[in-house]
Short mmCIF file of C-alpha atoms in Angstrom, two decimals:
data_model
loop_
_atom_site.label_atom_id
_atom_site.label_comp_id
_atom_site.label_asym_id
_atom_site.label_seq_id
_atom_site.Cartn_x
_atom_site.Cartn_y
_atom_site.Cartn_z
CA MET S 12 216.13 28.47 -138.71
CA THR S 13 212.86 26.93 -137.55
CA GLU S 14 211.62 28.37 -134.27
CA PRO S 15 210.22 25.76 -131.89
CA LYS S 16 206.55 26.32 -131.12
CA ARG S 17 205.11 25.80 -127.66
CA ALA S 18 202.97 22.66 -127.59
CA PRO S 19 199.24 22.81 -126.78
CA GLY S 20 198.57 22.76 -123.07
CA GLY S 21 201.37 25.14 -122.14
CA PHE S 22 204.14 22.55 -122.27
CA PRO S 23 207.63 24.07 -122.21
CA VAL S 24 210.43 24.12 -124.76
CA VAL S 25 213.72 22.58 -123.60
CA GLY S 26 216.73 23.57 -125.68
CA VAL S 27 219.72 21.25 -125.88
CA VAL S 28 223.07 22.65 -127.02
CA GLY S 29 224.85 19.90 -128.94
CA GLY S 30 223.32 17.46 -131.38
CA GLY S 31 224.77 14.17 -130.16
CA GLN S 32 223.20 10.93 -129.07
CA LEU S 33 222.34 12.19 -125.57
CA ALA S 34 220.03 14.85 -126.99
CA ARG S 35 218.61 12.25 -129.38
CA MET S 36 217.77 9.88 -126.51
CA MET S 37 215.92 12.66 -124.65
CA GLN S 38 213.39 12.84 -127.48
CA GLY S 39 211.42 9.71 -126.50
CA PRO S 40 210.77 10.79 -122.90
CA ALA S 41 210.10 14.36 -124.08
CA ILE S 42 207.40 13.13 -126.45
CA GLU S 43 205.80 11.05 -123.70
CA LEU S 44 205.78 14.05 -121.35
CA GLY S 45 204.51 16.44 -124.03
CA ILE S 46 207.67 18.54 -123.79
CA GLN S 47 209.02 20.21 -126.94
CA LEU S 48 212.72 19.60 -127.53
CA SER S 49 214.83 21.85 -129.70
CA VAL S 50 218.48 21.07 -130.38
CA LEU S 51 221.31 23.27 -131.60
CA ALA S 52 223.12 20.75 -133.81
CA GLU S 53 226.56 21.05 -135.34
CA ASP S 54 225.19 19.94 -138.71
CA ALA S 55 221.93 18.77 -140.29
CA TYR S 56 223.01 15.13 -140.08
CA ALA S 57 223.96 15.10 -136.39
CA ALA S 58 222.42 12.26 -134.40
CA ALA S 59 219.85 14.45 -132.64
CA ALA S 60 218.99 16.44 -135.76
CA LEU S 61 217.86 13.24 -137.46
CA ALA S 62 215.31 12.59 -134.69
CA ILE S 63 214.22 16.05 -133.48
CA PRO S 64 212.29 18.26 -135.94
CA SER S 65 213.43 21.55 -134.38
CA ALA S 66 217.18 21.34 -135.00
CA PRO S 67 218.77 24.60 -136.14
CA VAL S 68 222.39 24.23 -137.19
CA GLY S 69 225.07 26.15 -135.31
CA GLU S 70 228.32 25.83 -133.42
CA HIS S 71 228.36 25.73 -129.62
CA THR S 72 231.07 28.42 -129.74
CA ASP S 73 228.93 30.88 -131.76
CA LEU S 74 227.53 33.29 -129.18
CA GLU S 75 225.03 35.05 -131.45
CA MET S 76 223.69 31.77 -132.78
CA ILE S 77 223.28 30.36 -129.27
CA ARG S 78 221.63 33.59 -128.13
CA LYS S 79 219.08 33.33 -130.92
CA PHE S 80 218.52 29.66 -130.13
CA ALA S 81 218.11 30.24 -126.38
CA ALA S 82 215.61 33.05 -126.92
CA SER S 83 213.04 30.51 -128.13
CA CYS S 84 213.54 28.10 -125.20
CA ASP S 85 212.21 28.06 -121.65
CA VAL S 86 215.32 26.31 -120.34
CA VAL S 87 218.63 25.33 -121.91
CA THR S 88 220.64 22.21 -121.10
CA PHE S 89 223.67 20.54 -122.67
CA ASP S 90 224.62 17.45 -124.65
CA HIS S 91 228.30 17.98 -123.75
CA GLU S 92 230.54 20.14 -121.53
CA HIS S 93 232.39 22.06 -124.24
CA VAL S 94 230.44 25.33 -124.46
CA PRO S 95 233.01 28.06 -123.58
CA GLN S 96 232.60 29.84 -120.26
CA ASP S 97 232.48 33.27 -121.91
CA VAL S 98 229.52 32.13 -124.02
CA LEU S 99 227.79 30.73 -120.93
CA ALA S 100 228.44 33.97 -119.03
CA ALA S 101 226.87 36.02 -121.83
CA LEU S 102 223.78 33.80 -121.83
CA GLU S 103 223.53 34.10 -118.06
CA ALA S 104 223.71 37.89 -118.36
CA ASP S 105 220.87 37.70 -120.89
CA GLY S 106 218.73 35.96 -118.28
CA VAL S 107 218.75 32.54 -119.99
CA VAL S 108 217.78 29.74 -117.61
CA MET S 109 220.48 27.05 -117.86
CA HIS S 110 220.72 23.69 -116.10
CA PRO S 111 223.34 22.93 -115.04
CA THR S 112 224.37 26.51 -114.37
CA PRO S 113 227.70 27.81 -115.72
CA ALA S 114 229.12 27.88 -112.17
CA ALA S 115 228.36 24.19 -111.67
CA LEU S 116 229.32 23.16 -115.20
CA ARG S 117 232.80 24.61 -114.79
CA HIS S 118 233.65 21.71 -112.48
CA ALA S 119 232.95 19.25 -115.31
CA GLN S 120 234.74 21.39 -117.89
CA ASP S 121 238.00 21.90 -116.00
CA LYS S 122 239.59 19.02 -114.08
CA LEU S 123 241.82 21.36 -112.09
CA VAL S 124 238.80 23.30 -110.86
CA MET S 125 237.09 20.02 -110.03
CA ARG S 126 240.07 18.60 -108.13
CA ARG S 127 240.52 21.78 -106.08
CA ARG S 128 236.85 21.95 -105.11
CA LEU S 129 236.47 18.27 -104.23
CA SER S 130 239.63 18.42 -102.13
CA GLU S 131 238.25 21.46 -100.29
CA LEU S 132 235.08 19.47 -99.57
CA GLY S 133 237.04 16.54 -98.19
CA ILE S 134 235.87 14.19 -100.95
CA ALA S 135 238.31 11.32 -101.48
CA CYS S 136 240.50 11.96 -104.56
CA PRO S 137 243.75 10.50 -105.90
CA ARG S 138 246.85 12.43 -104.86
CA TRP S 139 247.26 15.16 -107.43
CA ALA S 140 249.26 18.21 -108.41
CA VAL S 141 249.52 20.90 -111.08
CA ALA S 142 252.72 20.93 -113.12
CA ARG S 143 253.99 23.53 -115.56
CA THR S 144 257.61 22.40 -115.76
CA ALA S 145 259.58 19.19 -115.99
CA SER S 146 261.01 19.77 -112.51
CA GLU S 147 257.50 20.00 -111.04
CA VAL S 148 256.60 16.72 -112.74
CA ALA S 149 259.73 15.07 -111.31
CA GLU S 150 258.93 16.42 -107.85
CA PHE S 151 255.42 14.93 -107.90
CA ALA S 152 256.74 11.62 -109.24
CA GLU S 153 259.20 11.47 -106.36
CA GLU S 154 256.22 11.69 -104.00
CA VAL S 155 253.85 9.17 -105.65
CA GLY S 156 256.17 7.08 -107.85
CA TRP S 157 256.20 6.21 -111.54
CA PRO S 158 254.16 5.65 -113.60
CA LEU S 159 251.73 8.47 -113.04
CA ILE S 160 248.69 9.83 -114.86
CA ALA S 161 248.88 13.13 -116.75
CA LYS S 162 245.69 14.81 -117.95
CA THR S 163 244.80 17.86 -119.98
CA PRO S 164 242.54 19.86 -117.63
CA ARG S 165 240.04 20.63 -120.40
CA GLY S 166 238.68 18.87 -123.46
CA GLY S 167 239.42 15.20 -122.79
CA TYR S 168 236.90 12.34 -123.02
CA ASP S 169 236.83 8.56 -123.65
CA GLY S 170 240.51 8.24 -122.82
CA LYS S 171 241.57 11.26 -124.89
CA GLY S 172 243.65 13.83 -123.02
CA VAL S 173 244.94 11.16 -120.62
CA LEU S 174 248.50 9.83 -120.61
CA LEU S 175 250.10 7.07 -118.55
CA ALA S 176 253.61 8.40 -118.16
CA SER S 177 256.67 6.44 -117.03
CA SER S 178 259.08 9.38 -117.25
CA VAL S 179 259.21 13.14 -117.75
CA ASP S 180 260.17 12.47 -121.38
CA ASP S 181 256.74 10.91 -121.98
CA MET S 182 255.22 14.32 -121.27
CA ALA S 183 257.73 16.40 -123.21
CA GLU S 184 255.33 17.32 -126.02
CA TRP S 185 252.56 18.30 -123.61
CA LEU S 186 254.95 20.40 -121.49
CA THR S 187 255.84 22.49 -124.56
CA GLN S 188 252.13 23.43 -124.81
CA VAL S 189 251.77 24.58 -121.20
CA GLY S 190 250.93 28.26 -121.00
CA ARG S 191 249.63 28.45 -124.54
CA ARG S 192 245.96 29.04 -125.24
CA GLY S 193 244.19 25.68 -125.14
CA PRO S 194 243.61 22.70 -122.85
CA LEU S 195 247.08 23.02 -121.26
CA GLU S 196 246.99 26.76 -120.72
CA ASP S 197 246.98 26.38 -116.92
CA GLY S 198 249.35 23.42 -116.74
CA LEU S 199 249.11 19.65 -116.55
CA LEU S 200 246.97 17.84 -114.04
CA LEU S 201 249.08 15.07 -112.53
CA GLU S 202 247.56 12.21 -110.54
CA GLU S 203 248.96 9.16 -108.89
CA ARG S 204 248.23 5.91 -110.67
CA VAL S 205 245.51 4.37 -108.51
CA ASP S 206 245.75 0.66 -107.73
CA PHE S 207 242.02 0.14 -107.89
CA VAL S 208 239.80 -2.90 -107.42
CA ARG S 209 237.29 -1.83 -110.09
CA GLU S 210 235.56 1.23 -111.50
CA LEU S 211 232.22 2.39 -110.17
CA ALA S 212 229.79 5.12 -111.15
CA VAL S 213 227.10 6.84 -109.12
CA LEU S 214 224.37 8.58 -111.06
CA VAL S 215 222.19 11.13 -109.29
CA ALA S 216 219.73 13.81 -110.33
CA ARG S 217 219.05 17.10 -108.59
CA SER S 218 216.43 19.76 -109.28
CA PRO S 219 216.73 23.55 -108.82
CA SER S 220 214.53 23.32 -105.73
CA GLY S 221 217.01 20.86 -104.20
CA GLN S 222 215.19 17.53 -104.57
CA ALA S 223 217.62 14.73 -105.34
CA ALA S 224 217.43 11.06 -106.33
CA ALA S 225 220.08 8.38 -106.85
CA TRP S 226 220.16 5.23 -108.96
CA PRO S 227 221.95 2.10 -107.68
CA VAL S 228 225.75 2.22 -107.83
CA VAL S 229 227.01 0.48 -110.98
CA GLU S 230 230.25 -1.14 -112.07
CA THR S 231 231.75 0.09 -115.33
CA VAL S 232 234.12 -2.00 -117.44
CA GLN S 233 236.65 -0.09 -119.54
CA THR S 234 238.52 -1.30 -122.60
CA GLU S 235 241.38 0.92 -123.80
CA GLY S 236 239.87 3.93 -122.07
CA ILE S 237 236.34 3.38 -123.44
CA CYS S 238 233.43 2.08 -121.37
CA THR S 239 232.30 -1.20 -122.93
CA GLU S 240 229.98 -2.60 -120.26
CA VAL S 241 227.93 -1.45 -117.26
CA LEU S 242 226.63 -3.81 -114.58
CA ALA S 243 223.67 -2.54 -112.58
CA PRO S 244 223.85 -2.79 -109.66
CA ALA S 245 227.58 -3.27 -109.05
CA PRO S 246 227.88 -6.98 -108.18
CA GLY S 247 229.12 -7.84 -104.71
CA LEU S 248 229.41 -4.21 -103.60
CA ASP S 249 229.49 -3.87 -99.85
CA ALA S 250 226.25 -2.23 -98.69
CA ASP S 251 228.09 0.23 -96.45
CA LEU S 252 230.37 1.30 -99.30
CA ALA S 253 227.36 1.68 -101.61
CA SER S 254 225.80 3.99 -99.03
CA VAL S 255 229.03 5.97 -98.59
CA VAL S 256 229.64 6.59 -102.30
CA THR S 257 225.99 7.45 -102.93
CA GLU S 258 226.10 9.95 -100.09
CA ALA S 259 229.31 11.40 -101.54
CA ALA S 260 227.71 11.83 -104.99
CA LEU S 261 224.64 13.50 -103.50
CA ARG S 262 226.87 15.79 -101.44
CA ILE S 263 228.86 16.77 -104.54
CA ALA S 264 225.62 17.56 -106.36
CA GLY S 265 224.45 19.74 -103.47
CA GLU S 266 227.72 21.53 -102.76
CA LEU S 267 228.35 22.29 -106.45
CA ASP S 268 224.67 23.24 -106.93
CA VAL S 269 224.32 20.81 -109.83
CA THR S 270 220.95 20.74 -111.58
CA GLY S 271 220.05 17.85 -113.86
CA VAL S 272 221.82 14.50 -113.99
CA LEU S 273 225.30 14.14 -112.47
CA ALA S 274 227.56 11.14 -113.02
CA VAL S 275 230.36 10.63 -110.49
CA GLU S 276 232.93 8.15 -111.79
CA MET S 277 234.96 6.48 -109.05
CA PHE S 278 237.63 3.89 -108.33
CA GLU S 279 236.94 1.33 -105.63
CA VAL S 280 240.23 0.98 -103.74
CA ARG S 281 241.55 -1.07 -100.86
CA PRO S 282 241.32 1.13 -97.75
CA GLY S 283 244.55 2.07 -96.07
CA GLY S 284 246.66 2.13 -99.24
CA ALA S 285 248.68 5.04 -100.55
CA SER S 286 245.75 6.26 -102.63
CA SER S 287 243.28 6.93 -99.87
CA SER S 288 242.22 6.14 -96.34
CA SER S 289 238.75 5.65 -97.83
CA SER S 290 237.43 2.77 -99.95
CA TYR S 291 236.95 4.96 -103.02
CA VAL S 292 238.39 7.93 -104.85
CA VAL S 293 236.55 10.16 -107.32
CA ASN S 294 237.93 10.10 -110.86
CA GLU S 295 235.67 12.26 -113.06
CA LEU S 296 232.41 14.24 -113.07
CA ALA S 297 229.89 14.59 -115.91
CA MET S 298 226.90 16.95 -115.60
CA ARG S 299 224.50 15.41 -118.11
CA PRO S 300 223.01 12.01 -118.87
CA HIS S 301 225.93 9.64 -119.02
CA ASN S 302 227.01 6.37 -120.58
CA SER S 303 227.04 4.74 -117.14
CA GLY S 304 223.31 5.47 -116.86
CA HIS S 305 222.12 4.09 -120.20
CA TRP S 306 221.04 0.88 -118.46
CA SER S 307 218.31 2.90 -116.70
CA MET S 308 216.43 3.47 -119.97
CA ASP S 309 215.06 -0.08 -119.69
CA GLY S 310 216.21 -1.19 -116.26
CA ALA S 311 214.87 1.50 -113.91
CA VAL S 312 211.41 2.82 -113.10
CA THR S 313 212.61 6.25 -114.25
CA GLY S 314 215.41 6.39 -116.81
CA GLN S 315 218.08 9.05 -116.79
CA PHE S 316 216.76 10.96 -119.82
CA GLU S 317 213.27 11.40 -118.37
CA GLN S 318 214.82 12.27 -115.02
CA HIS S 319 217.07 14.89 -116.58
CA LEU S 320 214.07 16.57 -118.18
CA ARG S 321 212.16 16.48 -114.92
CA ALA S 322 215.14 17.95 -113.07
CA VAL S 323 215.90 20.84 -115.44
CA LEU S 324 212.20 21.80 -115.45
CA ASP S 325 212.07 21.55 -111.63
CA LEU S 326 209.38 18.89 -111.77
CA PRO S 327 209.15 16.26 -109.01
CA LEU S 328 211.74 13.56 -109.70
CA GLY S 329 210.80 10.02 -110.63
CA ASP S 330 211.50 6.73 -108.89
CA PRO S 331 215.07 5.56 -109.72
CA ARG S 332 214.69 2.00 -108.41
CA PRO S 333 215.63 -0.92 -110.70
CA ARG S 334 212.94 -2.99 -112.40
CA ALA S 335 214.94 -6.23 -112.31
CA PRO S 336 217.66 -7.77 -110.13
CA TRP S 337 220.26 -7.14 -112.86
CA THR S 338 220.53 -5.00 -115.95
CA VAL S 339 223.62 -5.10 -118.15
CA MET S 340 224.45 -2.45 -120.74
CA ALA S 341 226.90 -3.35 -123.50
CA ASN S 342 228.19 -0.54 -125.68
CA VAL S 343 228.20 -1.09 -129.44
CA LEU S 344 231.47 0.18 -130.87
CA GLY S 345 231.94 0.81 -134.56
CA GLY S 346 233.72 -1.85 -136.60
CA GLU S 347 234.49 -2.36 -140.25
CA ASP S 348 230.87 -3.08 -141.19
CA GLU S 349 228.81 0.10 -141.68
CA GLU S 350 225.52 -1.80 -142.09
CA LEU S 351 223.71 -2.24 -138.75
CA TYR S 352 220.07 -2.83 -139.63
CA SER S 353 220.75 -6.21 -141.23
CA ALA S 354 221.80 -7.53 -137.80
CA TYR S 355 218.42 -6.81 -136.24
CA ARG S 356 216.66 -9.93 -137.48
CA HIS S 357 219.22 -12.26 -135.89
CA ILE S 358 219.42 -10.36 -132.58
CA MET S 359 215.68 -9.96 -132.15
CA ALA S 360 214.97 -13.58 -133.04
CA ARG S 361 217.71 -14.93 -130.78
CA ASP S 362 216.83 -12.70 -127.81
CA PRO S 363 213.44 -10.94 -127.78
CA GLY S 364 214.32 -9.43 -124.38
CA ALA S 365 217.35 -7.52 -125.64
CA LYS S 366 216.72 -3.78 -125.99
CA ILE S 367 218.70 -2.22 -128.84
CA HIS S 368 219.47 1.51 -128.93
CA VAL S 369 221.28 2.87 -132.00
CA TYR S 370 222.36 6.51 -132.13
CA GLY S 371 222.13 7.42 -135.82
CA LYS S 372 225.85 8.22 -135.97
CA GLY S 373 228.26 7.38 -138.74
CA VAL S 374 230.15 4.15 -138.13
CA ARG S 375 233.88 4.24 -137.55
CA PRO S 376 236.16 1.92 -135.56
CA SER S 377 235.80 2.17 -131.75
CA ARG S 378 233.20 4.96 -131.93
CA LYS S 379 230.19 4.48 -129.64
CA ILE S 380 227.31 4.00 -132.05
CA GLY S 381 224.74 2.34 -129.81
CA HIS S 382 224.15 0.09 -126.83
CA VAL S 383 222.16 -2.96 -125.81
CA ASN S 384 220.38 -3.41 -122.48
CA VAL S 385 219.43 -6.81 -121.06
CA SER S 386 217.62 -7.34 -117.75
CA SER S 387 217.56 -10.70 -115.98
CA ASP S 388 217.44 -12.55 -112.68
CA ASP S 389 220.87 -13.96 -113.58
CA LEU S 390 223.86 -11.63 -114.01
CA GLU S 391 226.05 -13.92 -116.12
CA SER S 392 223.19 -14.67 -118.50
CA ALA S 393 222.49 -10.95 -118.88
CA ARG S 394 226.18 -10.26 -119.60
CA GLU S 395 226.41 -12.97 -122.24
CA ARG S 396 223.20 -11.89 -123.96
CA ALA S 397 224.07 -8.19 -124.00
CA GLN S 398 227.62 -8.81 -125.24
CA HIS S 399 226.49 -11.18 -127.99
CA ALA S 400 224.01 -8.61 -129.30
CA ALA S 401 226.63 -5.83 -129.20
CA ASP S 402 229.23 -8.01 -130.92
CA TYR S 403 226.76 -9.05 -133.60
CA LEU S 404 225.88 -5.43 -134.32
CA ARG S 405 229.58 -4.62 -134.56
CA GLY S 406 230.18 -7.55 -136.87
CA THR S 407 232.72 -9.40 -134.71
CA VAL S 408 230.46 -12.47 -134.42
CA ARG S 409 228.14 -13.90 -137.05
CA GLU S 410 226.29 -16.73 -135.33
#
């Protein structure tokens, strides 16, 4: 294991647990700021390990390995939410500085904990319940109607761990796992199916000293449970609603004592419906740089990865304002073609303004392997340009 060495000038070492693309994309801003990144990667070929020289290999569940890793870092942050709470508690007892803290991170790790806390705070949420038996599912369905949404409280992402259920029978397999050790140990999270207008995301950053900053509210477009496009800012969003949801995200960050970047994923709803008396309901939380904020790498004065580093080091936060009227992010999903580099010549020649970001991950169908950002004065032009570049990288278009 290579120990990270403090850079000349007293610059700190930031440790990132998890070797995915989020840690990889922190490396550019870290280099510019003179900050040393070290990443605990799951293997030597993880996305971040290919870009960050200090990349010891270890599992995020291995307490002794993480202890050894954290001992060489000034602050530890996370590429994902899956580090077990007992591991986090042991690190906290060791005096390791972690951002976000284990207490805050628990709300992103466990959807039941999140729902309870947001409801206590009066934040608009879908109607929800915990179910451990078929009769409890039926009781909730009688209140909100079928179909309903069932979720595993822990471990789900990109549509995994989420089920649209039209009957109790649809949840039969999950109900047999309730009470066993694992993501259904505490029961199923049930939510009403929200009749939403569109999906929004609010990205904010908060430092340990309490400074906070918010990027413009964005619209996210989902395809089969995976985000495929982000429009920044959300087109046609009522200014009052933008203010309300931004205030809600900042309040969540403050009340949960979040440090670093926080993404609050929301549904815009028609006020007065069964879902809510408000114009939004909160769907999910993520306490790290997030897919909905990738547009900021090229489209904002301060991108989310630089801002996350500033926040976890308690440095003054940067300006989150957009650089252009519109920035569109199109996710590149894996297709049948594993060769990506050969597409560069066409994309760069056709559109010199397109910004390509590839994650260094193995290609497999529907896996997020990169994204393209396009900024413009014209939204539809930006959407077409970003989508063409993403489709060409995926291999679904060839002209």
